[in-house]
Coordinates of C-alpha atoms in Angstrom, one line a residue:
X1 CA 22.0 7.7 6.1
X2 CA 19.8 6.6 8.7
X3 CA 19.4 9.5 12.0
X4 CA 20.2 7.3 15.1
X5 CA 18.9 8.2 18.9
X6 CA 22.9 9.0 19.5
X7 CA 23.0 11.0 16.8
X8 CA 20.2 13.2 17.3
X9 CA 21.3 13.4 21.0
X10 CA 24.8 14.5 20.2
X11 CA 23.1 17.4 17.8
X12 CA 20.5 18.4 20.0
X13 CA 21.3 17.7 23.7
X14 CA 20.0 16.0 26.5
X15 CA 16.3 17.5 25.0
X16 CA 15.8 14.7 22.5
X17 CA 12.9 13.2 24.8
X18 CA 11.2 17.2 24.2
X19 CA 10.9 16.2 20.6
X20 CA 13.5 19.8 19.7
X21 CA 13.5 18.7 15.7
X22 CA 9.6 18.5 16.2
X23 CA 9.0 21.6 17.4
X24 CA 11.2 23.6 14.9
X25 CA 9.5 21.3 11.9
X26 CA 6.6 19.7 13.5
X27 CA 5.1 18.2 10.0
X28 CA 5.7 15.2 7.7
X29 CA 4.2 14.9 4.1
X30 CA 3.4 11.2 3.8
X31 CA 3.4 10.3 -0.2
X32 CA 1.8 6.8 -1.5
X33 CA 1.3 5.3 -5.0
X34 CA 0.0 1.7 -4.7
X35 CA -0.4 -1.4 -6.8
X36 CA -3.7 0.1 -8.5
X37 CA -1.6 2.4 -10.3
X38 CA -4.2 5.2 -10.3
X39 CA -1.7 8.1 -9.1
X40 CA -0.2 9.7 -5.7
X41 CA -1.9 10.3 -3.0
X42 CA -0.1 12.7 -0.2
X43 CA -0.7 14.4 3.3
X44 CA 0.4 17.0 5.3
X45 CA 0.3 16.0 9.4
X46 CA 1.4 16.1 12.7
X47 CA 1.9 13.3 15.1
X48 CA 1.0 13.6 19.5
X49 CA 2.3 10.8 21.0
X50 CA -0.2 9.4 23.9
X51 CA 1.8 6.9 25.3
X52 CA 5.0 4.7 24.8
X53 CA 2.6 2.6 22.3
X54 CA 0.3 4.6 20.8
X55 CA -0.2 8.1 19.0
X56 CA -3.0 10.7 17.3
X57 CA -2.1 12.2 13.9
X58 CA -3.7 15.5 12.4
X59 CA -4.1 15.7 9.0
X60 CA -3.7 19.4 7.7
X61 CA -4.3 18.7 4.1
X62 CA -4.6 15.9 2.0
X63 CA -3.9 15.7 -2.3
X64 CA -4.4 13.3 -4.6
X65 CA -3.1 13.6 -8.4
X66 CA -3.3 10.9 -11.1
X67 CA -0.6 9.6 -13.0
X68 CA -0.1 11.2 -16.5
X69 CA -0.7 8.7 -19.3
X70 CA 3.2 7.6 -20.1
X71 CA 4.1 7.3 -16.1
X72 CA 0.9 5.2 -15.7
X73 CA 2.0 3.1 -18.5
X74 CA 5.5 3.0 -18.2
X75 CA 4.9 1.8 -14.3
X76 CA 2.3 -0.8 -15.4
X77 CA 5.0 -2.2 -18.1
X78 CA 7.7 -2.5 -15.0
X79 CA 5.2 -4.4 -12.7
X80 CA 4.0 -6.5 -15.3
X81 CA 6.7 -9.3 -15.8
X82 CA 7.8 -9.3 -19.2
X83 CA 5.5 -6.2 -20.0
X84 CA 8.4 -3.6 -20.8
X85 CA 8.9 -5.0 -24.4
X86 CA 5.3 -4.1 -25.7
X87 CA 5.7 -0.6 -24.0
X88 CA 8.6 -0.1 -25.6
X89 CA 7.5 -0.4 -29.0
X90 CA 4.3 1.3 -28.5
X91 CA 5.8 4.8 -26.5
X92 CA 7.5 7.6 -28.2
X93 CA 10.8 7.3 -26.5
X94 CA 14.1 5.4 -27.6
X95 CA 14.4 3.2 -25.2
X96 CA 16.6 0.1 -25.6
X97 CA 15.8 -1.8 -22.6
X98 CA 14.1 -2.5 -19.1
X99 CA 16.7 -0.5 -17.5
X100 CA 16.0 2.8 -20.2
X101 CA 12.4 2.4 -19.3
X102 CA 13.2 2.2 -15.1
X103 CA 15.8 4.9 -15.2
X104 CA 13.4 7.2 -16.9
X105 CA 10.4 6.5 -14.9
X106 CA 12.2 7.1 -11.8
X107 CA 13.3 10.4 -12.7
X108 CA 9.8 11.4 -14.0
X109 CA 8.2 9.8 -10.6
X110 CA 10.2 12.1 -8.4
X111 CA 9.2 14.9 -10.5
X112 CA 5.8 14.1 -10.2
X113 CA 6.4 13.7 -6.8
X114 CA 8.1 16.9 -5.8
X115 CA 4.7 18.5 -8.1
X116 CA 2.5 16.7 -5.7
X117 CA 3.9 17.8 -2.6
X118 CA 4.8 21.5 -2.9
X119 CA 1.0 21.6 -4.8
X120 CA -0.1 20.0 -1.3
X121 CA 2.1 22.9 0.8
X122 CA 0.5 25.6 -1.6
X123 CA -3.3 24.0 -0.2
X124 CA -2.3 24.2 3.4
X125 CA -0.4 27.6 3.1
X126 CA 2.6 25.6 5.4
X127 CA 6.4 26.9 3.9
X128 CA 8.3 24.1 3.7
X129 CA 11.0 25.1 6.2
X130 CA 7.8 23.8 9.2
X131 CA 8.2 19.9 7.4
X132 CA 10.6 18.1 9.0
X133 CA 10.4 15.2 6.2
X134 CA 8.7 13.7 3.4
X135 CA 8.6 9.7 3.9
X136 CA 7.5 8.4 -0.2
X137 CA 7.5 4.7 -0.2
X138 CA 8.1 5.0 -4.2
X139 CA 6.8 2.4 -6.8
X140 CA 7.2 -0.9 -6.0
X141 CA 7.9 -2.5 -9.4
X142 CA 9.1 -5.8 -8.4
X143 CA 8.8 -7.5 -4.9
X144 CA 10.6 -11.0 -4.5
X145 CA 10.8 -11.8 -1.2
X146 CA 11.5 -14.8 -1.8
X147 CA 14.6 -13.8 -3.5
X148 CA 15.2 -11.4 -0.5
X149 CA 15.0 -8.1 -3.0
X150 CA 12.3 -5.9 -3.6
X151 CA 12.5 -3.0 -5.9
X152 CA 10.8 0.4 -5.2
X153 CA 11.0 3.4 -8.0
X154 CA 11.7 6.8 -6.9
X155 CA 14.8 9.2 -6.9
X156 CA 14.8 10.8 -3.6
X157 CA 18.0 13.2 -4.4
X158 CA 15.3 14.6 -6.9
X159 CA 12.7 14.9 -4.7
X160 CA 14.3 16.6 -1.8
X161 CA 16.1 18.6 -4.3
X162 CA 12.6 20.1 -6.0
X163 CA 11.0 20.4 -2.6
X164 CA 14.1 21.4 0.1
X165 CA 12.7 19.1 2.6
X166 CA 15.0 15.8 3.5
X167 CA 12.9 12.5 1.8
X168 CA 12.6 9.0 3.5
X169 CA 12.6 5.8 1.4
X170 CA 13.0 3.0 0.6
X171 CA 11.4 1.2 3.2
X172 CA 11.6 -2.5 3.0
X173 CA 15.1 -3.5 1.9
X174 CA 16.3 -2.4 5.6
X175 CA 13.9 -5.3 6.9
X176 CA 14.9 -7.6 4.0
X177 CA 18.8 -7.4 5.3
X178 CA 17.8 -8.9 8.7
X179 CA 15.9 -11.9 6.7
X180 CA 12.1 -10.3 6.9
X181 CA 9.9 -9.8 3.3
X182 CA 9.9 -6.0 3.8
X183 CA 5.8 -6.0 3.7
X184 CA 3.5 -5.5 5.2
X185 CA 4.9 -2.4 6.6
X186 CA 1.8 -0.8 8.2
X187 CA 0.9 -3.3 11.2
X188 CA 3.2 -1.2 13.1
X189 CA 1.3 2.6 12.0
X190 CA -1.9 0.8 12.9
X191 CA -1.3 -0.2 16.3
X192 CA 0.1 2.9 17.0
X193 CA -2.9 4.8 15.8
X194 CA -6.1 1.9 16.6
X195 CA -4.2 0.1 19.4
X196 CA -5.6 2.3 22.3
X197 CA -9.6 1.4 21.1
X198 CA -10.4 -2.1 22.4
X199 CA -13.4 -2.2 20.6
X200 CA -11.0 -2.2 16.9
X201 CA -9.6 -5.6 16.5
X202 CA -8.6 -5.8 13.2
X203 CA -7.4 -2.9 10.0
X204 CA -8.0 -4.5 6.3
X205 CA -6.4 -2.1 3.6
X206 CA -8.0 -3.2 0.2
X207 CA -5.6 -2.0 -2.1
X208 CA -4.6 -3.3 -5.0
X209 CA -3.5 -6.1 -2.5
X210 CA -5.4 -6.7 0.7
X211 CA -3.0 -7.1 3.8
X212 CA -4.8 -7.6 7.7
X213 CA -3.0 -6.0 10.4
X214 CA -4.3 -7.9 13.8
X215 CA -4.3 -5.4 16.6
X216 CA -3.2 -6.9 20.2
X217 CA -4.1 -4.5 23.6
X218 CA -1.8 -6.1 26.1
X219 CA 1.1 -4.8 24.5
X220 CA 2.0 -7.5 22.4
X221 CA 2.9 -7.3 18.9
X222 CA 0.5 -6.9 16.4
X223 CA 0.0 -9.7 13.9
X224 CA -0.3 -8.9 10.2
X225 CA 0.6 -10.0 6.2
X226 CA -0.8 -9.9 3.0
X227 CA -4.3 -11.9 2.5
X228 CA -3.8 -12.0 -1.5
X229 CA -5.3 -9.8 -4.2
X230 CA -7.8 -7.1 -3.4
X231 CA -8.7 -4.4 -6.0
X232 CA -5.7 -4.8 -8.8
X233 CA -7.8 -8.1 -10.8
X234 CA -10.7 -6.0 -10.6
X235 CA -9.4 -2.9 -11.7
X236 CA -7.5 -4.2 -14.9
X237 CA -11.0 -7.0 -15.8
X238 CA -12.8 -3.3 -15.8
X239 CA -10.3 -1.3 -17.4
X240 CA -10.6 -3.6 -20.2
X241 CA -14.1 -4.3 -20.3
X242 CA -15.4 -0.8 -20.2
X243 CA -12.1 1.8 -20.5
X244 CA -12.7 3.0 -16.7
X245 CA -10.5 3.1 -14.0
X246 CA -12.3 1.0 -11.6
X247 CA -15.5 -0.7 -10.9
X248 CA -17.4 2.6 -9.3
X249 CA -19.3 1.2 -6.0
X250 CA -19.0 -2.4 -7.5
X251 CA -21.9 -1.7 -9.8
X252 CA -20.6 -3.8 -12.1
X253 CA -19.6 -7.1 -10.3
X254 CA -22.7 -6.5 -8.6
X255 CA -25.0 -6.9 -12.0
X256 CA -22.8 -10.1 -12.5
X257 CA -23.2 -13.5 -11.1
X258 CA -20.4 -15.3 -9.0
X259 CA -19.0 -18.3 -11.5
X260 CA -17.8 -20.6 -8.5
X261 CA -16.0 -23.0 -10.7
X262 CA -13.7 -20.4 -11.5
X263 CA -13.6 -19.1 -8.3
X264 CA -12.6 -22.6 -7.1
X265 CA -9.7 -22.1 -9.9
X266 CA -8.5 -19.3 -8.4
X267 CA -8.4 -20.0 -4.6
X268 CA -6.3 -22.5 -5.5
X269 CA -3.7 -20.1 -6.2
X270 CA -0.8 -21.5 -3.2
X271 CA -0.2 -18.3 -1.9
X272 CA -3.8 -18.8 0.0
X273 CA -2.9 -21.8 1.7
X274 CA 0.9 -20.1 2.9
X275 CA 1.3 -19.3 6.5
X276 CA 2.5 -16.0 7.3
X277 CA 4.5 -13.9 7.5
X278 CA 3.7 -13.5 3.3
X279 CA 3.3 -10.8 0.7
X280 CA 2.5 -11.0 -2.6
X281 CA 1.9 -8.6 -5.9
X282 CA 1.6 -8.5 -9.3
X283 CA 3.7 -10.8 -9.8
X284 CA 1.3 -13.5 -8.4
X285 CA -1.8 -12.0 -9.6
X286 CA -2.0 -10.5 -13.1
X287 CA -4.0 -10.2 -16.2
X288 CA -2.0 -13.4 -18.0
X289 CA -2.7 -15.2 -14.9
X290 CA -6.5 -14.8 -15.1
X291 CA -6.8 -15.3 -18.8
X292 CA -4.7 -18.8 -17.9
X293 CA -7.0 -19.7 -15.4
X294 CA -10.1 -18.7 -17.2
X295 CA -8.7 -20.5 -20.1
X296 CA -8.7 -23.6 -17.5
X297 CA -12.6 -22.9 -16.8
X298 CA -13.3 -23.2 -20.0
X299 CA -11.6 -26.6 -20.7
X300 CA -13.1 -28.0 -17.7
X301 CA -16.7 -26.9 -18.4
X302 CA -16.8 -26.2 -22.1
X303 CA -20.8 -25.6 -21.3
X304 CA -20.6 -23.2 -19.2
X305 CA -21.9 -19.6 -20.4
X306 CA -20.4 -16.3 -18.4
X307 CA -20.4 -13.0 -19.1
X308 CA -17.7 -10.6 -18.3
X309 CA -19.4 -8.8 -15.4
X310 CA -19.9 -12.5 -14.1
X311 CA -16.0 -12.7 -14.2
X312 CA -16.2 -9.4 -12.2
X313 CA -18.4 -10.9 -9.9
X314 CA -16.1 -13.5 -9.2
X315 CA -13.4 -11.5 -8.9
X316 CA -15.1 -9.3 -6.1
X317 CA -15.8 -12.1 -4.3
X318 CA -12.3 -14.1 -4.7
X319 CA -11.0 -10.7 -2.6
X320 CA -13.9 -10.7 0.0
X321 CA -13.8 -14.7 0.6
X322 CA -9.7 -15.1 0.6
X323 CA -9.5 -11.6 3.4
X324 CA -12.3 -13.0 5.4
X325 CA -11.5 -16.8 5.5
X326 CA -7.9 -15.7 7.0
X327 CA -9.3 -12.7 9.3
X328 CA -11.7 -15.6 11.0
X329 CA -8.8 -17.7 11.9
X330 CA -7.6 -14.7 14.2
X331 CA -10.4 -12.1 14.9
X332 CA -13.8 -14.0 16.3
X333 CA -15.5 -10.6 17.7
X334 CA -15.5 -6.7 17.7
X335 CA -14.4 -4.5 14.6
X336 CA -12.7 -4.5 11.7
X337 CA -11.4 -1.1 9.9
X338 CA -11.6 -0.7 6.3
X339 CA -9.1 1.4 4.2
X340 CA -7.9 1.8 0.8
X341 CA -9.7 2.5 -2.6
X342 CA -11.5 -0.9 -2.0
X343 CA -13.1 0.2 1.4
X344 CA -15.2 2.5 -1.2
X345 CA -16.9 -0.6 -2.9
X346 CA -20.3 -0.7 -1.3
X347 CA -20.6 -4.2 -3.2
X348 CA -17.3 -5.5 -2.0
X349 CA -17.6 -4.2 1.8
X350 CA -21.5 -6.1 1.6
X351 CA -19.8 -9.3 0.6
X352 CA -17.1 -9.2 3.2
X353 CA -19.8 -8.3 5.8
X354 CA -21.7 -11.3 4.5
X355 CA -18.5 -13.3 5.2
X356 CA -18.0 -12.0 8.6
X357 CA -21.0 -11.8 10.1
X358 CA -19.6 -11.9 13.3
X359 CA -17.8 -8.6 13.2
X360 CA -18.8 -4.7 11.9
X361 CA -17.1 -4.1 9.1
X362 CA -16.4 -0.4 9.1
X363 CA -14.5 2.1 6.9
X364 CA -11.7 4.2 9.0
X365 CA -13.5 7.0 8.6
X366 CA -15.5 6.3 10.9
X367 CA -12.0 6.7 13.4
X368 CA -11.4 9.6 12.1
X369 CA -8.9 8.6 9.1
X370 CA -10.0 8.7 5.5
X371 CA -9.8 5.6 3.8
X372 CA -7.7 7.1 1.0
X373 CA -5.1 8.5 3.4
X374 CA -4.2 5.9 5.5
X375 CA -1.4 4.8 3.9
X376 CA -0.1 8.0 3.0
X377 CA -0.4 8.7 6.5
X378 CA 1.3 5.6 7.3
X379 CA 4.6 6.5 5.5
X380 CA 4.4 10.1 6.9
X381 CA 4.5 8.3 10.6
X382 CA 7.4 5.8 9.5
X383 CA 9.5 8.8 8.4
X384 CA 9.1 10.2 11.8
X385 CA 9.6 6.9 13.3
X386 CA 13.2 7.3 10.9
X387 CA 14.1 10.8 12.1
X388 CA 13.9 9.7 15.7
X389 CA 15.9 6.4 15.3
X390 CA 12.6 3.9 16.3
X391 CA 12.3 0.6 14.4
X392 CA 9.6 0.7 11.6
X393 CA 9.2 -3.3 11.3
X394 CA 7.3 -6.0 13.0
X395 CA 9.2 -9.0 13.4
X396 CA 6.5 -11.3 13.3
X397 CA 5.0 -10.2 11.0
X398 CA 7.5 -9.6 8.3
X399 CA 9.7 -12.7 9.2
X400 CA 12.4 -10.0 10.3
X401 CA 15.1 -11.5 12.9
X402 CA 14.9 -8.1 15.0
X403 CA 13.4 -4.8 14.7
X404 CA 15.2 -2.0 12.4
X405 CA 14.7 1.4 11.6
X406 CA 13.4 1.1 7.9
X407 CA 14.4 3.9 5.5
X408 CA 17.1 6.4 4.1
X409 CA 17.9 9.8 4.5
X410 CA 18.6 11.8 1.2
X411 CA 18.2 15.3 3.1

């Protein structure tokens, strides 16, 4: 169930513009788990509204948990097209099919979940009778836009069942129904919170996908999609190289040298040269697509040598040149906010500086956001945007024929 404006009116009065549910429950825990795979993130805030447009958020407390061994692998197996069937034989559970492996991971994801975010209470010493809701965007496991589904794994009944406090999800199939691709679902969060400061023109998150939200300060819609992969290549090449979870500050792309045959290879990926409004995922970019087009290097220059960190290297810079060749066809001056686990990459945020030497490349922090919470934060504000019966979506820039409300209620 979605709260409308009516219905919140008919419950609370003629008030609704005093924000009555706020005050009684004046916080949101905002919960995020991205394509990287690497675990939850959550925060505890609060939301002042400025204007009609725009809005500060205080973060109370923030938490951040990796995944245990068997999520982490059962999640990567569901985003991996046709990766269930190795997981299967190589877990300790009877599982007979796909749908065994989804059912149980979306059990043990709220679980996790509801762990995360009373452990996140217990840090900010806030009872959770003072959060109005938790907004967890789930796991996306498969996003076909295309195909006008996207699939997002999370039991909410478990979640607000664990933690008493109502849960908001699943975000993008609302947006789907009225023809849009359900991401990217943060342009919106972004204006709201960067659209006041003229000088900030543009927000790159670098997660495991990159996605450019264009900010607009004459009340006009933001502009925003996906710009194609950003840390998920680099974290699986590395994962596999050296049995660590990420590259730490891009040392090791950095020791590497760019292979720009192969980099050619992979720009030529199509979803570079599509228009927006896009998206993309793992379904586009994956390990078995890089070995195929590595495989196609090596037939096409049988002499040339390359190390793995020089694959690294290219990788780095196939996310730094594909985000900035699209941000320059719309931002030509002022700043550029960094988030995500990528805006932590002193190698990658040099290379996208060196593509973009017209603008400051800076990390949100510098705003006053973390880069890691953004889009927890994010999720927190469209739950609130849910509760008070304000559309979530940007038309243009999901593809959307109007502007929705984008979640559920399980309360």
């Amino acid at each position: 169930m979605t709260i409308s404006a009516d219905f919140l009116e008919e419950i609370f009065g003629e008030n609704l513009a005093d924000l009555t549910i706020m005050d009684e429950a004046p916080y949101f825990i905002g919960m995020m788990s991205g394509t990287s795979l690497d675990g939850m993130d959550a925060v505890l805030c609060r939301f002042f509204e400025t204007d009609d447009e725009t809005c500060s958020v205080e973060i109370i407390a923030s938490h951040s948990v990796p995944f245990t061994k068997d999520l982490r692998q059962a999640l990567l197996s569901l985003t991996t097209p046709n990766g269930v069937a190795t997981f299967i034989q190589t877990c300790e559970f009877d599982f007979q099919s796909e749908l065994d492996v989804y059912g149980w991971a979306s059990v043990y994801y709220a679980t996790f979940a509801a762990q995360v975010a009373l452990e996140l209470l217990d840090k900010a010493n806030i009872s959770h009778d003072l959060v109005c809701a938790i907004g967890c965007h789930g796991q996306t496991v498969r996003h076909r836009p295309n195909w006008s589904f996207s699939l997002q794994l999370l039991d909410p009944n478990i979640l607000a069942e664990h933690t008493g406090i109502a849960v908001v999800s699943d975000f993008r199939r609302r947006d789907m129904a009225v023809g849009g691709q359900g991401a990217p679902l943060v342009p919106a969060f972004h204006q709201a919170i960067f659209g006041h400061d003229k000088q900030v023109k543009g927000v790159l998150n670098l997660g495991g996908i990159a996605n450019i939200t264009v900010l607009n300060h004459d009340k006009s819609t933001p502009i925003g999609f996906d710009t194609g992969v950003a840390n998920l290549l680099m974290d699986a090449w590395n994962f596999l190289h050296t049995n660590t979870c990420y590259d730490q500050d891009g040392t090791w792309a950095a020791s590497g040298q760019v292979i720009q045959p192969l980099l050619d290879i992979l720009l030529s990926h199509p979803f570079f040269s599509q228009s927006p409004p896009k998206s993309t995922g793992r379904e586009d970019f994956n390990l078995s697509w890089l070995d195929a087009m590595i495989d196609q290097l090596n037939s096409s220059h049988p002499n040339l040598c390359h190390t793995p960190a020089d694959i690294q290297a290219t990788l780095c810079e196939l996310t730094a040149v594909s985000a900035a060749k699209q941000i320059r066809h719309f931002i030509k001056s002022g700043t550029v906010l960094v988030c995500g686990g990528g805006a932590k990459n002193t190698h990658l945020m040099a290379r996208l500086q060196a593509h973009l030497p017209n603008l400051s490349i800076k990390p949100t922090n510098d705003w006053g956001i973390e880069v890691t919470w953004i889009e927890s934060v994010a999720f927190a504000w469209l739950a609130r945007q849910n509760i008070l019966g304000r559309h979530g979506n940007v038309p243009a820039v999901t593809g959307a024929n109007k502007a929705v409300v984008l979640g559920q209620v399980c309360f």
